[in-house]
Short mmCIF file of C-alpha atoms in Angstrom, two decimals:
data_model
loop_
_atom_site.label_atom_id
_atom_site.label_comp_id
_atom_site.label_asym_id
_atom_site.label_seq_id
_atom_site.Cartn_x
_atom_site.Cartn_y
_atom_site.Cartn_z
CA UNK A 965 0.00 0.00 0.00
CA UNK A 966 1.32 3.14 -1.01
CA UNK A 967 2.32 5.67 2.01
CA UNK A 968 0.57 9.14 0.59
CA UNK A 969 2.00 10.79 3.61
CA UNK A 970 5.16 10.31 2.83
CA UNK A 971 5.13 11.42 -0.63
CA UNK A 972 7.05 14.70 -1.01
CA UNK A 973 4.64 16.08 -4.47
CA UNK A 974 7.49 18.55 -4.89
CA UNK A 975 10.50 16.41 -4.82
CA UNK A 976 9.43 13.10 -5.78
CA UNK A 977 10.53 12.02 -9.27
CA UNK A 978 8.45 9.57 -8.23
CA UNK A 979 5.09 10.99 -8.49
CA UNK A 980 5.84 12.68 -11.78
CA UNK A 981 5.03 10.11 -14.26
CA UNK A 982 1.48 9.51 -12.45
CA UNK A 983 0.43 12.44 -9.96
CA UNK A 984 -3.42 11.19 -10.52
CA UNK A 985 -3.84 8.58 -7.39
CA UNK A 986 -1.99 11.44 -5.31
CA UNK A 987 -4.11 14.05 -5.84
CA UNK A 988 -7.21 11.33 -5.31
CA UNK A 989 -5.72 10.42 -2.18
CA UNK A 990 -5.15 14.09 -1.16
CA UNK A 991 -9.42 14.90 -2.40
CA UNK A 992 -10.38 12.24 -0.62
CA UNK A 993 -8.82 13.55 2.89
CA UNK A 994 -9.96 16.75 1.88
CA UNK A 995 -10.46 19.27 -1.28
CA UNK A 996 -8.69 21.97 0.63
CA UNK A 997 -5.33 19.77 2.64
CA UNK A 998 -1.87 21.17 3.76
CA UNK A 999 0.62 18.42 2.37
CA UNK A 1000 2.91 17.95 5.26
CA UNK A 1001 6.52 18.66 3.28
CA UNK A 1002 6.67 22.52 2.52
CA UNK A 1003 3.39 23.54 4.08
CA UNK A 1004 1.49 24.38 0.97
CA UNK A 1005 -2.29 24.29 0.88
CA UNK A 1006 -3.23 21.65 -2.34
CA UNK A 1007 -6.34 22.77 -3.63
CA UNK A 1008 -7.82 19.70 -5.37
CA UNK A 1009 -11.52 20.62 -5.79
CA UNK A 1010 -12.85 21.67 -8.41
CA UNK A 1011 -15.63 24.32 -7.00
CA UNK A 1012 -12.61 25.37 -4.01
CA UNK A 1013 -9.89 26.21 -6.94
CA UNK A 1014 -12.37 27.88 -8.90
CA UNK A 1015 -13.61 30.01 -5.87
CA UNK A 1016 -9.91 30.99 -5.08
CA UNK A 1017 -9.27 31.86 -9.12
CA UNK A 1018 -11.87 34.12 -8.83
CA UNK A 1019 -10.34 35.64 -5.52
CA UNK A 1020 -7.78 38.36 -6.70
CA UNK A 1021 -8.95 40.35 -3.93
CA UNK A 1022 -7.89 37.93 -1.30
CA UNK A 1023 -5.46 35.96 -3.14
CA UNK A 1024 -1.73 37.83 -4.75
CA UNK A 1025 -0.44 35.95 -7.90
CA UNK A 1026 3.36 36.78 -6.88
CA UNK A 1027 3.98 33.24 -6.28
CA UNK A 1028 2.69 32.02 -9.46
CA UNK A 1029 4.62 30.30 -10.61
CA UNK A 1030 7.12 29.49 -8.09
CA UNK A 1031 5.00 28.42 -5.03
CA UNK A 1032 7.37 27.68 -2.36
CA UNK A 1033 10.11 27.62 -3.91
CA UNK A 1034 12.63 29.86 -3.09
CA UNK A 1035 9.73 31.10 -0.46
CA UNK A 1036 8.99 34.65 0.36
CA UNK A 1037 12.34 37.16 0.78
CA UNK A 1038 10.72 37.99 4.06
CA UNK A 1039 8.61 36.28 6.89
CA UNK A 1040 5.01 37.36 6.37
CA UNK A 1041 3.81 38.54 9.56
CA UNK A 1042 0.56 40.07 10.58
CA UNK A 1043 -3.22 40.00 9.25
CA UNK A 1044 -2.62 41.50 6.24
CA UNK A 1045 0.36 41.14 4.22
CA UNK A 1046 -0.31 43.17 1.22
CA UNK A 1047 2.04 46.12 1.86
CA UNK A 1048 4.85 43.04 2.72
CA UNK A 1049 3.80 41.60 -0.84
CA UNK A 1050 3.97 45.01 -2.57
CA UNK A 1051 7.47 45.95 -1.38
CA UNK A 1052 9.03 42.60 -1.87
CA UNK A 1053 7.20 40.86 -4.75
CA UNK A 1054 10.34 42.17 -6.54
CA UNK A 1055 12.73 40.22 -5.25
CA UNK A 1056 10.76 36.92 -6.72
CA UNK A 1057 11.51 34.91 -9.67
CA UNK A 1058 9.81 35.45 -12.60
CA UNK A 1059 8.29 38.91 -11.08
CA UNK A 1060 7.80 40.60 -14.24
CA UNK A 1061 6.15 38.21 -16.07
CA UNK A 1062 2.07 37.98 -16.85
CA UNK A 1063 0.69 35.62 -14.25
CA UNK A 1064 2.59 37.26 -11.53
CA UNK A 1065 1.15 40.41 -11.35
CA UNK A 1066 -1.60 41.61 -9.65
CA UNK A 1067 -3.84 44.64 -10.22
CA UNK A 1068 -3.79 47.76 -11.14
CA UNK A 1069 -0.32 46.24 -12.94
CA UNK A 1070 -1.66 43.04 -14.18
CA UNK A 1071 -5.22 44.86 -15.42
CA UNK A 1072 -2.97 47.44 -17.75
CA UNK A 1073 -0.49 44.76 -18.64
CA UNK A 1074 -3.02 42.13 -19.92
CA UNK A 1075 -4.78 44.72 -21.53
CA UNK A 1076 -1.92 45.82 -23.55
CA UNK A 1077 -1.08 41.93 -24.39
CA UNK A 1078 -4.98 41.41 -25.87
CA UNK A 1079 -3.86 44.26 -28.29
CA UNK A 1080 -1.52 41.55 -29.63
CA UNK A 1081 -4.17 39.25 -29.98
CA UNK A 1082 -7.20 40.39 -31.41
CA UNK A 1083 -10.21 38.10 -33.75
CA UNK A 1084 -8.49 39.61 -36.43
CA UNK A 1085 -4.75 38.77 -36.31
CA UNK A 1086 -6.10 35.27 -34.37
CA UNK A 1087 -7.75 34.68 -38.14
CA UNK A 1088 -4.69 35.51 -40.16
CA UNK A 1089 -2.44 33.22 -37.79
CA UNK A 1090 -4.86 30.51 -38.25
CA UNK A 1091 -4.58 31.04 -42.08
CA UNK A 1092 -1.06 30.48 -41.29
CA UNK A 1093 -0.91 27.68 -39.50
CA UNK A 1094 -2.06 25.24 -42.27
CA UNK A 1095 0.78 26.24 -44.19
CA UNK A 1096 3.33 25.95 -41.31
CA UNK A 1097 1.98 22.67 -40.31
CA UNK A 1098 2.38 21.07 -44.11
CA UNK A 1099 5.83 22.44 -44.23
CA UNK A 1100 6.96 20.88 -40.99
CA UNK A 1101 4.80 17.45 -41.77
CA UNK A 1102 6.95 17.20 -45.23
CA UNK A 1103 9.59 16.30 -43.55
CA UNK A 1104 8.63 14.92 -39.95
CA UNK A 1105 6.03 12.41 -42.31
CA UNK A 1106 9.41 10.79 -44.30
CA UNK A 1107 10.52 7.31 -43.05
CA UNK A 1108 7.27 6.45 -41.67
CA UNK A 1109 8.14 6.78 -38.52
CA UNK A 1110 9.73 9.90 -36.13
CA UNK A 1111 9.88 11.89 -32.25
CA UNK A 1112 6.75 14.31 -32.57
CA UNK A 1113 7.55 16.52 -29.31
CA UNK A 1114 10.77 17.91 -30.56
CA UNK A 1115 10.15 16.80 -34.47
CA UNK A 1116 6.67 18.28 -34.95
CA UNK A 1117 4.80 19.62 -31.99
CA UNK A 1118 8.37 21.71 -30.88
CA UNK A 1119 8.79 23.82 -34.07
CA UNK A 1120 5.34 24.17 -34.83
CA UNK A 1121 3.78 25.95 -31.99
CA UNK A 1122 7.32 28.26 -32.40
CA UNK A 1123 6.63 29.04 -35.86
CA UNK A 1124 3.45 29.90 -35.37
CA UNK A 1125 4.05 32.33 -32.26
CA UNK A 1126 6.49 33.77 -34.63
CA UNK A 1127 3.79 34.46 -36.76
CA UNK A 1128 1.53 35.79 -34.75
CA UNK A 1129 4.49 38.40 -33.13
CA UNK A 1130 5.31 39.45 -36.82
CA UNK A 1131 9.12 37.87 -35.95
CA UNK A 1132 10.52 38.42 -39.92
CA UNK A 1133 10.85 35.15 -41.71
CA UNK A 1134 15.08 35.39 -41.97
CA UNK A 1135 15.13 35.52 -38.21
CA UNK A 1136 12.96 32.57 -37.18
CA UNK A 1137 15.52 30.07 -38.04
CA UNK A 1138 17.52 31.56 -35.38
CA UNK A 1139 14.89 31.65 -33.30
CA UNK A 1140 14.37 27.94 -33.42
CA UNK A 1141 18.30 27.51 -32.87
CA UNK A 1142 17.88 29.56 -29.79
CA UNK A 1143 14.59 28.41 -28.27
CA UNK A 1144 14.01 24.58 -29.29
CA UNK A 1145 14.95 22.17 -26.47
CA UNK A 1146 17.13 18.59 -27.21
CA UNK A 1147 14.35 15.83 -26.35
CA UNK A 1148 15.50 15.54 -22.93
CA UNK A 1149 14.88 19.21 -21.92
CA UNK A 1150 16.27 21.13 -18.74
CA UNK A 1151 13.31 21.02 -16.52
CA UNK A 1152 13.36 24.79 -15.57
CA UNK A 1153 10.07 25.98 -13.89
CA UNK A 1154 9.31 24.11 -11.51
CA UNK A 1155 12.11 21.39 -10.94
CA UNK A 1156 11.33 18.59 -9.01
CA UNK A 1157 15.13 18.73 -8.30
CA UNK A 1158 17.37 20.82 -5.98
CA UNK A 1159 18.14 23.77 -8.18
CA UNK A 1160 17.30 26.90 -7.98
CA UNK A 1161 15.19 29.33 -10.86
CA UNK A 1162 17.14 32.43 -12.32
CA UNK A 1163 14.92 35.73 -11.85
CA UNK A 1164 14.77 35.68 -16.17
CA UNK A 1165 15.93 32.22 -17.71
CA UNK A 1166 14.30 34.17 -21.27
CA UNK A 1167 17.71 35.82 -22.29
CA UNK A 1168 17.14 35.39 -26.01
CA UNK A 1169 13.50 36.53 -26.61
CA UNK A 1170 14.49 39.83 -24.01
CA UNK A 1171 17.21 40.55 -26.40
CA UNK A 1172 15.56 39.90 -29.39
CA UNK A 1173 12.08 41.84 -28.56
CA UNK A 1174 14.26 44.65 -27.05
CA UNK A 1175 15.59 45.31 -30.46
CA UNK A 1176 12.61 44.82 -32.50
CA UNK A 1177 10.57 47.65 -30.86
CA UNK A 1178 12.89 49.75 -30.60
CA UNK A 1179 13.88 49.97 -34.20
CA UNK A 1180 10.31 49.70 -34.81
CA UNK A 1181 9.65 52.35 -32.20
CA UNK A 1182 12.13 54.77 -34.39
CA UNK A 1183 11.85 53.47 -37.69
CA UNK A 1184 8.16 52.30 -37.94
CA UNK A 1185 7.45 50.08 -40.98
CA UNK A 1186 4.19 48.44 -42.34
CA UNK A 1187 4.11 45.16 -39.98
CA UNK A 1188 3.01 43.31 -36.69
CA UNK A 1189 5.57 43.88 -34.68
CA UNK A 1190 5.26 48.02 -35.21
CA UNK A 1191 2.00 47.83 -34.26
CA UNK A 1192 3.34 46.07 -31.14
CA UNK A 1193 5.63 48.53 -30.98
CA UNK A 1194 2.78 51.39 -30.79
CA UNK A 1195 0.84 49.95 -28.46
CA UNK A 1196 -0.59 51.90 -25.33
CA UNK A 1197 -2.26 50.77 -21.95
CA UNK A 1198 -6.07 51.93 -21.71
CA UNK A 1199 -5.43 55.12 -20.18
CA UNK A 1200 -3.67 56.38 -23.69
CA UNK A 1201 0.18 55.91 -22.15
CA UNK A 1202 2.98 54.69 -23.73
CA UNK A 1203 4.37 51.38 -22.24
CA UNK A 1204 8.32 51.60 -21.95
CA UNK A 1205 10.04 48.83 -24.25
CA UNK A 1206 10.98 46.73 -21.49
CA UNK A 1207 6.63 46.75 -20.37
CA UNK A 1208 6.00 45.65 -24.29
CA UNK A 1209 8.81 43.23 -24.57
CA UNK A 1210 7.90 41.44 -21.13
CA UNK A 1211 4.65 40.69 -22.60
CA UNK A 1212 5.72 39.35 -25.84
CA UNK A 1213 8.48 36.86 -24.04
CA UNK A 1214 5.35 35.97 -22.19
CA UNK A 1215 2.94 35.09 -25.01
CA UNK A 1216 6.21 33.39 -26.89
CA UNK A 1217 7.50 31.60 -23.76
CA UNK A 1218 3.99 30.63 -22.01
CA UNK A 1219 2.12 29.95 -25.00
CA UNK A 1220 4.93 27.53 -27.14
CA UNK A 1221 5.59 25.18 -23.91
CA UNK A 1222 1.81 24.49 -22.92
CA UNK A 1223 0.50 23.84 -26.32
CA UNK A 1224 3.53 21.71 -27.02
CA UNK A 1225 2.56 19.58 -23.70
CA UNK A 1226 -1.31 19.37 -25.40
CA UNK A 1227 -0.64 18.61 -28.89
CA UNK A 1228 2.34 15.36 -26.79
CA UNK A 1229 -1.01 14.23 -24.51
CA UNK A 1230 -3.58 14.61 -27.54
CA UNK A 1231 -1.21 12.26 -29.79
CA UNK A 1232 -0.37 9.78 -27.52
CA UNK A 1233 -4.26 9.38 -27.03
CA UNK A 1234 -5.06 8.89 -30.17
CA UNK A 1235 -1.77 6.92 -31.70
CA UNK A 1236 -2.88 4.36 -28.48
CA UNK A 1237 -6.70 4.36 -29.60
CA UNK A 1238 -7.20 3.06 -33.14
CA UNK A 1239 -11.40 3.50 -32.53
CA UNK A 1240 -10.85 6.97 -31.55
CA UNK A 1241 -8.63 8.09 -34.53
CA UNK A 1242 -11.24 6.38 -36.32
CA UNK A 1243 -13.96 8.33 -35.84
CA UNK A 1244 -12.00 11.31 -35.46
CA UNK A 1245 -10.72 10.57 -39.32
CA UNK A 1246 -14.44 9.85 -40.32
CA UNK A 1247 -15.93 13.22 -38.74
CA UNK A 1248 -13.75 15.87 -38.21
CA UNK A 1249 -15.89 17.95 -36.66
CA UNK A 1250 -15.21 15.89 -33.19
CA UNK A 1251 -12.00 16.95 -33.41
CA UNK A 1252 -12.80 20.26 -30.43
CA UNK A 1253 -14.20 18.31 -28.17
CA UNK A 1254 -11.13 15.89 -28.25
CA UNK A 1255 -8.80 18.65 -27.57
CA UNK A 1256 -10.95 19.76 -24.76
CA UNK A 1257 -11.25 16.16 -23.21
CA UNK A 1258 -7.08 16.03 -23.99
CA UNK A 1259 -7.08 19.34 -21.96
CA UNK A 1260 -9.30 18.23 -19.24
CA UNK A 1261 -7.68 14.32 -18.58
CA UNK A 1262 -3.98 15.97 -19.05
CA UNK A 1263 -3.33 19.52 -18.02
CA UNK A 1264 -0.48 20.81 -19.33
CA UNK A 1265 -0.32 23.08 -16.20
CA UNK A 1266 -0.83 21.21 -13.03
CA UNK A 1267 -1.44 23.48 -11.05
CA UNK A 1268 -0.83 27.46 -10.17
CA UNK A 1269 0.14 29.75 -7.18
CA UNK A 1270 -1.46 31.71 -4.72
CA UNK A 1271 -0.71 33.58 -1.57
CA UNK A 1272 -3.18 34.95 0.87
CA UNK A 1273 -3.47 38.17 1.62
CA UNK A 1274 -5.04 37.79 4.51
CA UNK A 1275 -7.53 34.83 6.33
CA UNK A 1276 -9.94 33.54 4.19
CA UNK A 1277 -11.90 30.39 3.90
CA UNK A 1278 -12.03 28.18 1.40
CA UNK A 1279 -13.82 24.88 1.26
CA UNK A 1280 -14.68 25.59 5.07
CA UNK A 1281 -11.03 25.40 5.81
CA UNK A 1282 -9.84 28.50 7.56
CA UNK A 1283 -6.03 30.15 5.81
CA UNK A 1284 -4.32 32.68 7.77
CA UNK A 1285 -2.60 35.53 6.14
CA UNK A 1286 0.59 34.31 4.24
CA UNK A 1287 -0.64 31.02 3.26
CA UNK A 1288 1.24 29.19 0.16
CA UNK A 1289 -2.20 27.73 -1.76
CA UNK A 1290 -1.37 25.56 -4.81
CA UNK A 1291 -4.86 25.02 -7.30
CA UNK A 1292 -3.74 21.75 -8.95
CA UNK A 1293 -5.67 21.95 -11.69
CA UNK A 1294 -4.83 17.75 -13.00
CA UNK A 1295 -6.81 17.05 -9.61
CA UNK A 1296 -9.64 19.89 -10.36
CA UNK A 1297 -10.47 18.53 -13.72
CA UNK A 1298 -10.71 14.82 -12.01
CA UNK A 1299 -13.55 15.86 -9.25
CA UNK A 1300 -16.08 13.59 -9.72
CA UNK A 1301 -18.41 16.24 -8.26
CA UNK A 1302 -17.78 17.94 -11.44
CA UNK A 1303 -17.00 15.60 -14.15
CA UNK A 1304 -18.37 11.62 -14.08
CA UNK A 1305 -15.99 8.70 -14.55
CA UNK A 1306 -13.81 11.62 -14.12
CA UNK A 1307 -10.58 9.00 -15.06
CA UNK A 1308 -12.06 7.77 -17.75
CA UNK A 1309 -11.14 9.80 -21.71
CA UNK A 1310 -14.59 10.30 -23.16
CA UNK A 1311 -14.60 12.28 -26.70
CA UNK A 1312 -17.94 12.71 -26.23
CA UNK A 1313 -18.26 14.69 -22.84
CA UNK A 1314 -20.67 17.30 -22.89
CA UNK A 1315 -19.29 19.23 -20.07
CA UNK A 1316 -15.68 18.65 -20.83
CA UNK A 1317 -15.17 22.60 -21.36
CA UNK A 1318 -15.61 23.13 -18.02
CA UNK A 1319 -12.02 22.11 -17.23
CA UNK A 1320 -9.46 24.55 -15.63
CA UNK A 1321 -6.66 24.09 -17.99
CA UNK A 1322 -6.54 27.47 -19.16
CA UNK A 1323 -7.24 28.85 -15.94
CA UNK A 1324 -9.95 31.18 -14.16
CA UNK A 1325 -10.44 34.55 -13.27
CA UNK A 1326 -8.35 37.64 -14.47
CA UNK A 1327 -5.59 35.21 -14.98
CA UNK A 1328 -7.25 33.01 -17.57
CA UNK A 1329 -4.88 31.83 -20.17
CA UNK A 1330 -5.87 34.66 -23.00
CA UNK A 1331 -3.63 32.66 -25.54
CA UNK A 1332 -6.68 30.13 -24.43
CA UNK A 1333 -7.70 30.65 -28.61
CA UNK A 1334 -4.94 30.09 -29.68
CA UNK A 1335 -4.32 27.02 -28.31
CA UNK A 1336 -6.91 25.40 -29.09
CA UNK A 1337 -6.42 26.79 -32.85
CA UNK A 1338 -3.00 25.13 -32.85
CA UNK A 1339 -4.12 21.77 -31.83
CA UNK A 1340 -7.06 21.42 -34.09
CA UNK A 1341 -4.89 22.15 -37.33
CA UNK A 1342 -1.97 19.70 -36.25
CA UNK A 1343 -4.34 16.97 -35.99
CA UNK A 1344 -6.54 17.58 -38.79
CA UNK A 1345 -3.45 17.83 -41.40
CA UNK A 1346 -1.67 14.61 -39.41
CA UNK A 1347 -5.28 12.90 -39.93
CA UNK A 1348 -4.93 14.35 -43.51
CA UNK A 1349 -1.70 13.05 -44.31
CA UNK A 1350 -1.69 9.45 -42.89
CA UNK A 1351 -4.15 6.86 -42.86
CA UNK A 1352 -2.79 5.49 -39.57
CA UNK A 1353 -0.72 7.00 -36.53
CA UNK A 1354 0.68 4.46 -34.09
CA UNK A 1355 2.50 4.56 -30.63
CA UNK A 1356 6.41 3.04 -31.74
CA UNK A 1357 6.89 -0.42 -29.41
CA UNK A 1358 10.20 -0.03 -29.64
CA UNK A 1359 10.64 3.47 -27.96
CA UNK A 1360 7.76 2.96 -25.37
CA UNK A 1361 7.15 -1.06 -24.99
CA UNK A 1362 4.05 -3.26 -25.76
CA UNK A 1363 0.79 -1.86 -25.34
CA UNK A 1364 0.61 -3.90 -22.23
CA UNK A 1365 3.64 -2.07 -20.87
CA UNK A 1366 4.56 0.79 -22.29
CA UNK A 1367 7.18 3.14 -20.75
CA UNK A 1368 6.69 6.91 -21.51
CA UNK A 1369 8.52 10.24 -19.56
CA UNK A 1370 7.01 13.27 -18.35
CA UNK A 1371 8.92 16.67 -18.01
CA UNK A 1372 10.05 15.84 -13.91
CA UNK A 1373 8.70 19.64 -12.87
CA UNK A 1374 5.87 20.03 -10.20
CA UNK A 1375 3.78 22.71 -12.81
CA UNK A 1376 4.02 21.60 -16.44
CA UNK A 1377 2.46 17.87 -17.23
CA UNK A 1378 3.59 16.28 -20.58
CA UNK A 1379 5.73 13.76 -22.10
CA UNK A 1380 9.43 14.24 -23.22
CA UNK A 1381 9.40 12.59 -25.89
CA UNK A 1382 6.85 10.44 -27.98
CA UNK A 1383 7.77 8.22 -30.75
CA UNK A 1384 5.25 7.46 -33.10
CA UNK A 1385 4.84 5.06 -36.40
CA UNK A 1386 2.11 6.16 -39.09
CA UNK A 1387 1.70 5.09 -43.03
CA UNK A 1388 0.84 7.91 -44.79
CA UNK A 1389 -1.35 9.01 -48.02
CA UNK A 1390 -0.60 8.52 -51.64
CA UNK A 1391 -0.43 12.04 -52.94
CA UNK A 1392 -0.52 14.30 -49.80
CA UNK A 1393 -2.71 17.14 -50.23
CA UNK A 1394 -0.04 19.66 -48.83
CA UNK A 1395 -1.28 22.80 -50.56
CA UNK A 1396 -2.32 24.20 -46.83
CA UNK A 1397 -5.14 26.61 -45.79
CA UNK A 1398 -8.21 24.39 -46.71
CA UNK A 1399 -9.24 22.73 -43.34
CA UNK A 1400 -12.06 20.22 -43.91
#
């Protein structure tokens, strides 16, 4: 019998490759439970995380994406903290990024980020897409067989980011030099390991951003990135180039590693389900509500930070001022209270929108469209261009026993690697732009 107590969720290599019966176990005890090893309150419920999301009020996204790790730069004393969190949130990790600020700051800087991504240049990128996808499929599809996370899924969701930002076509091949992992990736954000997080691991996309809108900012040409460039919060102002370039690293950084996790999950489902791909293949049209079940059973976030301003209840559980809350959203989107057969991957959920993969609250993911854009045109032109996809037994084992590795960090949830086998169609259609 496995010893839950003992299990350490944020050091455990252990738990990474299945984190599912832990977070039943820690539900079951209670939706709202203080694991025992760093004093963080794991929020496994789905009505209790939701309530908290929609908390910004009581709740400071400083900790965000760190949680307790390196822990607050100063002991959080008192009722309310919120002065505490205002003079010191700072000194965090990752404190200038998106889903670490709070209002007013987070209100302006969001708004100036949905600027980026209106309907309209969502439309053109999706027009996009269809081309980037065949380009990358030409040669991921030769052989018959190949990795998909760093061979397909990898590149793609970077090229079409690119897009989106208006990054000029002779610089994205440096782009993928300098952003695209090997297959066994540095962890990074949230290591289940010993070492610590830089305060801005993004290096390359600061530099690069920094000099696009500036040139653009003195030299303004006909493009994307100089009408990122001219950008303004709502109140008319002019962000400075470092406000504008933080949120572009954010959309580029944020947005490539999630969807990369989804399109790894949504693959492996269907290269292990040969009824699933089939009626996927014959009726295309199921294909959304198989990304959002892929979203729902495997969230490629498991979970985000809060800190408490001061006591609150949640759940009927009682958190003092300071209090380290962790909304695991893999165990949210398991709660059979929301979802039935909650462990069971049903294309044909009606409620499986409801998950919390993207978030809730002023924090939801607003690259949330894009996503799901993303993952719908990778599938339908691999679905065009094969007429079978199939796990490879001799990367991952029998179907009885296969072996498969999951990125060993305590947020992100999705596989390393994933090695597939497909036959593919006489006479390719790889013209692009004409989704079924």
């Amino acid at each position: 019998m496995t010893d839950y107590h003992a299990i350490d969720f944020f050091r455990d290599a252990g738990v990474v490759a299945d984190p599912y019966p832990y977070f039943e176990h820690l539900r079951a005890q209670c939706p709202v439970q203080r694991e025992p090893h760093h004093d963080v309150v794991m929020v496994t419920g789905y009505d209790e995380a939701v309530r908290v999301y929609n908390d910004h009020e009581s709740f400071s996204s400083c900790t965000a994406v760190t949680g307790p790790f390196p822990g607050f730069p100063v002991p959080l004393e008192g009722d309310d903290v919120s002065d505490l969190i205002a003079r010191h949130r700072d000194e965090l990790p990752m404190s200038d990024q998106l889903p670490t600020l709070d209002p007013p700051t987070h209100t302006d800087h969001r708004a100036l980020l949905m600027r980026l991504i209106t309907p309209k240049r969502l439309k053109e990128n999706e027009a996009a897409m269809w081309h980037l996808a065949d380009g990358l499929l030409e040669t991921y599809l030769e052989g018959g067989e190949g990795e998909f996370v760093s061979g397909f899924a990898g590149p793609f969701t970077l090229l079409v980011i690119a897009d989106l930002l208006g990054v000029p076509e002779e610089d994205r091949a440096a782009f993928r030099a300098g952003l695209q992992r090997p297959q066994a990736p540095d962890p990074g954000i949230g290591s289940t390991g010993e070492d610590t997080m830089e305060h801005a691991p993004l290096e390359f996309l600061y530099g690069q951003f920094t000099t696009y809108i500036e040139e653009r900012r003195s030299r303004p040409r006909s493009d994307v990135l100089t009408e990122l460039a001219a950008a303004t919060f709502p109140d008319g102002s002019q962000p400075d180039v470092a406000d504008v370039v933080r949120v572009a690293v954010n959309l580029f950084a944020a947005g490539q590693e999630t969807t990369v996790r989804l399109l790894g999950s949504a693959l492996r489902v269907l290269a292990e389900c040969p009824d699933l791909q089939r009626m996927l293949r014959g009726d295309r049209r199921r294909i959304p509500a198989f990304i959002e079940e892929s979203l729902r059973t495997e969230s490629p976030i498991k979970g985000d930070f809060r800190l408490s301003k001061r006591p609150v209840t949640v759940g009927g559980v009682e958190l003092p001022a300071g209090t380290t809350v962790m909304l695991v959203n893999g165990a949210a989107n398991r709660d059979p209270r929301q979802f039935d057969a909650p462990d069971v991957f049903d294309p044909e959920r009606s409620n499986a929108r409801r998950h919390l993969a993207f978030g809730r609250g002023i924090h939801s993911c607003p690259g949330a469209p894009l996503a799901r854009a993303e993952a719908r045109v990778a599938i339908e032109r691999l679905l065009d261009r094969t007429t079978d996809i199939r796990i490879s037994e001799r990367a991952h084992g029998p179907a009885d026993a296969r072996r498969y590795t999951y990125v060993p960090t305590f947020i992100l949830r999705g596989l390393t690697d994933l090695n597939l086998e497909f036959e593919t169609t006489e006479g390719s259609d790889t013209a692009g732009g004409a989704p079924r």
